[in-house]
PDB file of C-alpha atoms in Angstrom:
ATOM      1  CA  MET A   1      23.217  -4.061 -10.597  1.00 84.00           C
ATOM      2  CA  THR A   2      22.292  -2.439  -7.867  1.00 87.00           C
ATOM      3  CA  LYS A   3      21.153   0.654 -10.919  1.00 88.00           C
ATOM      4  CA  PHE A   4      18.774  -2.179 -12.343  1.00 89.00           C
ATOM      5  CA  VAL A   5      17.528  -3.319  -9.358  1.00 92.00           C
ATOM      6  CA  ASN A   6      16.888   0.516  -7.913  1.00 92.00           C
ATOM      7  CA  CYS A   7      15.492   0.627 -11.761  1.00 91.00           C
ATOM      8  CA  LEU A   8      12.968  -1.811 -11.269  1.00 93.00           C
ATOM      9  CA  GLY A   9      11.298  -0.734  -7.874  1.00 95.00           C
ATOM     10  CA  MET A  10      13.972  -1.970  -5.267  1.00 96.00           C
ATOM     11  CA  LYS A  11      15.462   0.573  -2.830  1.00 95.00           C
ATOM     12  CA  PRO A  12      18.814   0.554  -2.271  1.00 94.00           C
ATOM     13  CA  THR A  13      19.123   0.127   1.796  1.00 95.00           C
ATOM     14  CA  TRP A  14      20.419  -3.533   0.328  1.00 96.00           C
ATOM     15  CA  GLN A  15      23.472  -2.542  -2.111  1.00 95.00           C
ATOM     16  CA  PHE A  16      25.230  -5.508  -4.390  1.00 96.00           C
ATOM     17  CA  GLY A  17      29.029  -4.730  -4.163  1.00 95.00           C
ATOM     18  CA  ASP A  18      32.143  -6.948  -5.301  1.00 96.00           C
ATOM     19  CA  VAL A  19      33.675  -9.628  -3.123  1.00 97.00           C
ATOM     20  CA  TYR A  20      37.322  -8.997  -3.473  1.00 94.00           C
ATOM     21  CA  GLY A  21      39.146 -11.969  -2.477  1.00 94.00           C
ATOM     22  CA  LEU A  22      38.207 -15.022  -0.842  1.00 95.00           C
ATOM     23  CA  ASP A  23      40.418 -15.468   2.052  1.00 94.00           C
ATOM     24  CA  PRO A  24      39.171 -14.343   5.788  1.00 94.00           C
ATOM     25  CA  GLU A  25      40.579 -10.942   5.712  1.00 95.00           C
ATOM     26  CA  LEU A  26      38.971  -9.904   2.415  1.00 95.00           C
ATOM     27  CA  LEU A  27      35.893 -10.981   3.278  1.00 96.00           C
ATOM     28  CA  SER A  28      35.443  -9.366   6.886  1.00 95.00           C
ATOM     29  CA  MET A  29      35.784  -6.324   4.460  1.00 95.00           C
ATOM     30  CA  VAL A  30      32.312  -7.413   2.898  1.00 96.00           C
ATOM     31  CA  PRO A  31      29.910  -5.052   4.720  1.00 96.00           C
ATOM     32  CA  ARG A  32      27.015  -7.322   6.693  1.00 96.00           C
ATOM     33  CA  PRO A  33      24.674  -8.530   6.926  1.00 97.00           C
ATOM     34  CA  VAL A  34      24.372 -10.612   3.350  1.00 98.00           C
ATOM     35  CA  CYS A  35      21.499 -11.749   2.069  1.00 98.00           C
ATOM     36  CA  ALA A  36      22.359 -13.398  -1.139  1.00 98.00           C
ATOM     37  CA  VAL A  37      25.580 -13.927  -3.209  1.00 98.00           C
ATOM     38  CA  LEU A  38      26.066 -14.045  -6.975  1.00 97.00           C
ATOM     39  CA  LEU A  39      28.998 -16.093  -9.379  1.00 97.00           C
ATOM     40  CA  LEU A  40      29.612 -14.968 -12.279  1.00 95.00           C
ATOM     41  CA  PHE A  41      31.687 -18.268 -13.895  1.00 95.00           C
ATOM     42  CA  PRO A  42      32.804 -19.521 -17.354  1.00 94.00           C
ATOM     43  CA  VAL A  43      30.698 -22.611 -18.926  1.00 93.00           C
ATOM     44  CA  THR A  44      33.773 -24.805 -19.719  1.00 92.00           C
ATOM     45  CA  GLU A  45      33.347 -28.304 -21.145  1.00 92.00           C
ATOM     46  CA  LYS A  46      34.884 -29.737 -17.451  1.00 93.00           C
ATOM     47  CA  TYR A  47      31.436 -27.816 -15.854  1.00 95.00           C
ATOM     48  CA  GLU A  48      29.206 -28.843 -18.478  1.00 95.00           C
ATOM     49  CA  ALA A  49      29.717 -32.705 -17.993  1.00 95.00           C
ATOM     50  CA  PHE A  50      29.577 -32.370 -14.271  1.00 96.00           C
ATOM     51  CA  LYS A  51      26.728 -30.131 -14.236  1.00 96.00           C
ATOM     52  CA  GLN A  52      24.690 -33.372 -16.425  1.00 96.00           C
ATOM     53  CA  GLU A  53      26.568 -36.026 -13.427  1.00 96.00           C
ATOM     54  CA  GLU A  54      25.784 -33.538 -10.896  1.00 97.00           C
ATOM     55  CA  GLU A  55      21.945 -33.225 -12.253  1.00 96.00           C
ATOM     56  CA  GLU A  56      21.429 -37.435 -12.554  1.00 96.00           C
ATOM     57  CA  LYS A  57      22.740 -37.885  -9.128  1.00 96.00           C
ATOM     58  CA  LEU A  58      20.570 -35.297  -7.058  1.00 96.00           C
ATOM     59  CA  LYS A  59      17.185 -35.872  -9.374  1.00 93.00           C
ATOM     60  CA  GLY A  60      14.340 -36.676  -6.722  1.00 89.00           C
ATOM     61  CA  GLN A  61      17.031 -37.294  -3.903  1.00 93.00           C
ATOM     62  CA  GLN A  62      16.318 -33.477  -2.441  1.00 96.00           C
ATOM     63  CA  GLN A  63      14.293 -32.057   0.079  1.00 94.00           C
ATOM     64  CA  VAL A  64      13.975 -28.773  -1.426  1.00 96.00           C
ATOM     65  CA  SER A  65      12.016 -26.074   0.972  1.00 97.00           C
ATOM     66  CA  PRO A  66       8.513 -25.030  -0.821  1.00 96.00           C
ATOM     67  CA  ASP A  67       8.878 -21.434   0.141  1.00 97.00           C
ATOM     68  CA  ILE A  68      12.180 -21.150  -2.350  1.00 98.00           C
ATOM     69  CA  TYR A  69      11.091 -18.673  -5.508  1.00 98.00           C
ATOM     70  CA  PHE A  70      13.008 -20.693  -8.627  1.00 98.00           C
ATOM     71  CA  ILE A  71      12.750 -19.944 -12.381  1.00 98.00           C
ATOM     72  CA  LYS A  72      14.185 -21.365 -15.425  1.00 97.00           C
ATOM     73  CA  GLN A  73      15.600 -19.320 -18.035  1.00 95.00           C
ATOM     74  CA  THR A  74      14.821 -19.775 -21.398  1.00 93.00           C
ATOM     75  CA  ILE A  75      15.774 -16.076 -22.232  1.00 87.00           C
ATOM     76  CA  GLY A  76      19.162 -16.293 -24.256  1.00 81.00           C
ATOM     77  CA  ASN A  77      21.638 -14.442 -22.390  1.00 77.00           C
ATOM     78  CA  ALA A  78      19.692 -13.332 -19.085  1.00 83.00           C
ATOM     79  CA  CYS A  79      21.273 -15.061 -16.762  1.00 80.00           C
ATOM     80  CA  GLY A  80      22.498 -12.399 -15.187  1.00 88.00           C
ATOM     81  CA  THR A  81      18.371 -11.069 -15.131  1.00 91.00           C
ATOM     82  CA  ILE A  82      17.430 -14.501 -13.682  1.00 94.00           C
ATOM     83  CA  GLY A  83      20.383 -14.255 -11.123  1.00 95.00           C
ATOM     84  CA  LEU A  84      19.123 -11.096  -9.538  1.00 95.00           C
ATOM     85  CA  ILE A  85      15.311 -12.258  -9.373  1.00 96.00           C
ATOM     86  CA  HIS A  86      16.866 -15.500  -7.189  1.00 98.00           C
ATOM     87  CA  ALA A  87      18.515 -12.868  -4.916  1.00 98.00           C
ATOM     88  CA  VAL A  88      15.687 -10.806  -4.151  1.00 97.00           C
ATOM     89  CA  ALA A  89      12.728 -12.775  -4.527  1.00 98.00           C
ATOM     90  CA  ASN A  90      13.847 -15.153  -1.861  1.00 98.00           C
ATOM     91  CA  ASN A  91      14.965 -12.338   0.237  1.00 98.00           C
ATOM     92  CA  GLN A  92      11.391 -10.223   0.345  1.00 96.00           C
ATOM     93  CA  SER A  93      11.110  -9.950   4.160  1.00 95.00           C
ATOM     94  CA  HIS A  94      14.695  -7.855   4.090  1.00 95.00           C
ATOM     95  CA  LEU A  95      14.464  -6.111   1.213  1.00 97.00           C
ATOM     96  CA  GLU A  96      11.981  -2.621   0.112  1.00 96.00           C
ATOM     97  CA  PHE A  97      10.861  -1.713  -2.387  1.00 97.00           C
ATOM     98  CA  GLU A  98       8.383   1.315  -4.439  1.00 96.00           C
ATOM     99  CA  SER A  99       4.852   1.061  -3.816  1.00 95.00           C
ATOM    100  CA  ASP A 100       5.047   0.970  -8.122  1.00 94.00           C
ATOM    101  CA  SER A 101       8.036  -1.561  -8.487  1.00 95.00           C
ATOM    102  CA  PRO A 102       7.940  -3.705 -11.158  1.00 95.00           C
ATOM    103  CA  LEU A 103       9.728  -6.223 -10.263  1.00 95.00           C
ATOM    104  CA  LYS A 104       7.855  -7.065  -6.589  1.00 96.00           C
ATOM    105  CA  LYS A 105       4.820  -6.838  -9.226  1.00 96.00           C
ATOM    106  CA  PHE A 106       6.780  -9.389 -11.127  1.00 96.00           C
ATOM    107  CA  ILE A 107       7.495 -11.569  -8.308  1.00 97.00           C
ATOM    108  CA  GLU A 108       3.988 -11.747  -6.760  1.00 97.00           C
ATOM    109  CA  GLN A 109       2.426 -12.114 -10.320  1.00 97.00           C
ATOM    110  CA  THR A 110       4.268 -15.143 -10.722  1.00 98.00           C
ATOM    111  CA  VAL A 111       4.943 -16.597  -6.542  1.00 97.00           C
ATOM    112  CA  LYS A 112       2.435 -19.666  -7.466  1.00 97.00           C
ATOM    113  CA  MET A 113       3.700 -20.466 -10.723  1.00 98.00           C
ATOM    114  CA  THR A 114       5.929 -23.596 -11.670  1.00 98.00           C
ATOM    115  CA  PRO A 115       9.330 -22.539 -12.651  1.00 98.00           C
ATOM    116  CA  GLU A 116       9.185 -23.186 -16.162  1.00 98.00           C
ATOM    117  CA  GLU A 117       5.401 -20.656 -16.146  1.00 98.00           C
ATOM    118  CA  ARG A 118       7.833 -17.751 -14.562  1.00 98.00           C
ATOM    119  CA  ALA A 119      10.093 -18.479 -17.021  1.00 96.00           C
ATOM    120  CA  THR A 120       7.387 -18.054 -19.884  1.00 96.00           C
ATOM    121  CA  PHE A 121       5.914 -14.545 -17.861  1.00 96.00           C
ATOM    122  CA  LEU A 122       9.232 -13.197 -17.376  1.00 94.00           C
ATOM    123  CA  GLU A 123       9.429 -13.530 -21.655  1.00 92.00           C
ATOM    124  CA  LYS A 124       6.628 -11.499 -22.200  1.00 91.00           C
ATOM    125  CA  ASP A 125       7.385  -8.558 -19.141  1.00 90.00           C
ATOM    126  CA  GLU A 126       8.251  -5.710 -21.285  1.00 85.00           C
ATOM    127  CA  SER A 127       9.436  -3.798 -18.095  1.00 86.00           C
ATOM    128  CA  ILE A 128      12.355  -6.162 -16.423  1.00 86.00           C
ATOM    129  CA  ARG A 129      13.363  -7.435 -20.005  1.00 71.00           C
ATOM    130  CA  VAL A 130      13.716  -3.595 -21.387  1.00 69.00           C
ATOM    131  CA  THR A 131      15.557  -2.563 -18.452  1.00 72.00           C
ATOM    132  CA  HIS A 132      17.762  -5.829 -18.926  1.00 56.00           C
ATOM    133  CA  GLU A 133      18.608  -4.436 -22.496  1.00 60.00           C
ATOM    134  CA  SER A 134      19.356  -0.809 -21.521  1.00 66.00           C
ATOM    135  CA  SER A 135      21.394  -2.170 -18.472  1.00 62.00           C
ATOM    136  CA  ALA A 136      23.384  -4.513 -20.956  1.00 58.00           C
ATOM    137  CA  GLN A 137      23.863  -1.474 -22.870  1.00 58.00           C
ATOM    138  CA  GLU A 138      25.161   0.571 -20.151  1.00 60.00           C
ATOM    139  CA  GLY A 139      27.249  -2.012 -18.999  1.00 50.00           C
ATOM    140  CA  GLN A 140      29.198  -2.571 -22.246  1.00 49.00           C
ATOM    141  CA  SER A 141      30.110  -0.837 -25.122  1.00 38.00           C
ATOM    142  CA  GLU A 142      27.436  -3.277 -27.283  1.00 47.00           C
ATOM    143  CA  ALA A 143      24.860  -5.796 -25.430  1.00 48.00           C
ATOM    144  CA  PRO A 144      25.312  -9.139 -27.272  1.00 47.00           C
ATOM    145  CA  SER A 145      22.249  -9.775 -29.182  1.00 46.00           C
ATOM    146  CA  LEU A 146      19.868 -12.640 -27.935  1.00 42.00           C
ATOM    147  CA  ASP A 147      21.755 -15.046 -30.258  1.00 42.00           C
ATOM    148  CA  GLU A 148      25.407 -15.068 -29.233  1.00 45.00           C
ATOM    149  CA  LYS A 149      27.114 -17.461 -27.802  1.00 49.00           C
ATOM    150  CA  VAL A 150      27.801 -16.156 -24.364  1.00 57.00           C
ATOM    151  CA  ASN A 151      30.140 -18.444 -22.350  1.00 87.00           C
ATOM    152  CA  LEU A 152      29.998 -17.002 -18.943  1.00 91.00           C
ATOM    153  CA  HIS A 153      27.241 -17.335 -16.305  1.00 93.00           C
ATOM    154  CA  PHE A 154      25.619 -16.382 -13.382  1.00 94.00           C
ATOM    155  CA  ILE A 155      23.662 -18.405 -10.321  1.00 97.00           C
ATOM    156  CA  ALA A 156      22.970 -17.101  -7.193  1.00 98.00           C
ATOM    157  CA  PHE A 157      23.067 -18.695  -3.379  1.00 98.00           C
ATOM    158  CA  VAL A 158      20.581 -17.946  -1.220  1.00 98.00           C
ATOM    159  CA  ASN A 159      19.850 -18.860   2.566  1.00 98.00           C
ATOM    160  CA  VAL A 160      15.971 -19.827   3.091  1.00 98.00           C
ATOM    161  CA  GLY A 161      15.498 -21.917   6.048  1.00 97.00           C
ATOM    162  CA  GLY A 162      18.572 -22.035   7.054  1.00 98.00           C
ATOM    163  CA  GLN A 163      19.580 -24.140   4.167  1.00 98.00           C
ATOM    164  CA  LEU A 164      21.951 -23.190   2.073  1.00 98.00           C
ATOM    165  CA  TYR A 165      20.464 -22.817  -1.766  1.00 98.00           C
ATOM    166  CA  GLU A 166      22.408 -22.974  -5.257  1.00 98.00           C
ATOM    167  CA  LEU A 167      19.637 -21.153  -7.927  1.00 98.00           C
ATOM    168  CA  ASP A 168      20.649 -21.925 -11.230  1.00 97.00           C
ATOM    169  CA  GLY A 169      17.907 -21.107 -14.268  1.00 96.00           C
ATOM    170  CA  ARG A 170      19.882 -23.412 -16.730  1.00 95.00           C
ATOM    171  CA  LYS A 171      19.366 -26.614 -13.553  1.00 97.00           C
ATOM    172  CA  PRO A 172      16.041 -28.399 -13.479  1.00 96.00           C
ATOM    173  CA  PHE A 173      15.810 -27.540  -9.928  1.00 97.00           C
ATOM    174  CA  PRO A 174      17.482 -25.680  -7.145  1.00 98.00           C
ATOM    175  CA  VAL A 175      20.723 -27.617  -5.451  1.00 98.00           C
ATOM    176  CA  VAL A 176      21.033 -27.704  -2.010  1.00 98.00           C
ATOM    177  CA  HIS A 177      24.545 -27.039  -0.607  1.00 98.00           C
ATOM    178  CA  GLY A 178      24.323 -28.103   3.371  1.00 97.00           C
ATOM    179  CA  LYS A 179      23.400 -25.996   6.454  1.00 98.00           C
ATOM    180  CA  THR A 180      23.996 -22.296   6.489  1.00 98.00           C
ATOM    181  CA  SER A 181      22.793 -19.037   8.830  1.00 98.00           C
ATOM    182  CA  GLU A 182      22.981 -15.391   8.691  1.00 96.00           C
ATOM    183  CA  ASP A 183      26.177 -15.212  10.055  1.00 96.00           C
ATOM    184  CA  THR A 184      28.021 -17.729   8.699  1.00 97.00           C
ATOM    185  CA  PHE A 185      25.892 -17.732   4.636  1.00 98.00           C
ATOM    186  CA  LEU A 186      29.179 -14.895   3.137  1.00 98.00           C
ATOM    187  CA  GLU A 187      31.567 -17.877   4.075  1.00 98.00           C
ATOM    188  CA  ASP A 188      29.551 -20.986   3.322  1.00 98.00           C
ATOM    189  CA  ALA A 189      28.254 -19.489  -0.067  1.00 98.00           C
ATOM    190  CA  VAL A 190      32.215 -18.581  -0.821  1.00 98.00           C
ATOM    191  CA  GLU A 191      33.346 -22.591  -0.109  1.00 98.00           C
ATOM    192  CA  VAL A 192      31.116 -23.374  -2.818  1.00 98.00           C
ATOM    193  CA  CYS A 193      32.469 -20.711  -4.774  1.00 98.00           C
ATOM    194  CA  LYS A 194      35.485 -22.258  -4.121  1.00 97.00           C
ATOM    195  CA  ILE A 195      34.765 -25.518  -5.882  1.00 96.00           C
ATOM    196  CA  PHE A 196      33.526 -24.176  -8.654  1.00 96.00           C
ATOM    197  CA  MET A 197      36.947 -22.687  -9.366  1.00 96.00           C
ATOM    198  CA  ALA A 198      38.538 -25.525  -7.876  1.00 96.00           C
ATOM    199  CA  ARG A 199      36.638 -27.714 -11.246  1.00 94.00           C
ATOM    200  CA  ASP A 200      38.640 -24.945 -13.556  1.00 94.00           C
ATOM    201  CA  PRO A 201      41.471 -23.901 -12.173  1.00 93.00           C
ATOM    202  CA  GLN A 202      43.029 -22.835 -15.128  1.00 92.00           C
ATOM    203  CA  GLU A 203      40.396 -20.202 -15.376  1.00 93.00           C
ATOM    204  CA  VAL A 204      40.431 -16.717 -14.481  1.00 92.00           C
ATOM    205  CA  ARG A 205      36.983 -15.672 -15.422  1.00 91.00           C
ATOM    206  CA  PHE A 206      35.225 -15.632 -11.821  1.00 96.00           C
ATOM    207  CA  THR A 207      33.118 -13.176 -10.062  1.00 96.00           C
ATOM    208  CA  ILE A 208      31.335 -13.071  -6.570  1.00 97.00           C
ATOM    209  CA  ILE A 209      29.034 -10.211  -5.387  1.00 97.00           C
ATOM    210  CA  ALA A 210      27.311 -10.173  -2.842  1.00 98.00           C
ATOM    211  CA  LEU A 211      23.994  -8.381  -1.901  1.00 98.00           C
ATOM    212  CA  SER A 212      25.229  -6.060   1.745  1.00 97.00           C
ATOM    213  CA  LYS A 213      22.305  -4.440   3.503  1.00 95.00           C
ATOM    214  CA  ASP A 214      23.967  -0.272   3.175  1.00 87.00           C
ATOM    215  CA  SER A 215      25.246   0.428   6.239  1.00 74.00           C
ATOM    216  CA  TYR A 216      25.018   4.325   5.428  1.00 63.00           C
TER     217      TYR A 216
END
């Protein structure tokens, strides 16, 4: 993931790294500060039913900051790319970019668009799509085709204006999970990840990744 965003012109002052466990001792090993958390999880029937219920319950009920950058997912199997865009676009004050960064350029060009317009723009953005495909091929023996049903999904958690947001391009809007701070952000995001895990206790296919400031 770090390689993917570096190819798109993000400087390696912040790095993606695995979170190896959820207890305080293992969380204390994650370099701080953390500005985004990505969760990879299985899309099961239980989750889909919950997603539907949540959508109906939250529709029009949340106050979402106008500063949130949210993009819908319309490209199959691009949830990792969408997750990365959510992580990076909502942390531009922390991150540094090369002057010719395609990722920075994409965010700047789409900042005033709706989530749907951003998705359409991404479909046409060769630089990000080509990098996504080459990363996918490097990360595994064979990149899934666009039509292949992939039942693992990436979402991002970010702190915007002291609120913890879940950003999932398959959902119609960001989900607000309450107050957070720079100091407690990782622990707060992990608490939400635990709810995902508790919903599917038989499942083991969960991965948590933190975007941390490089301490070197």
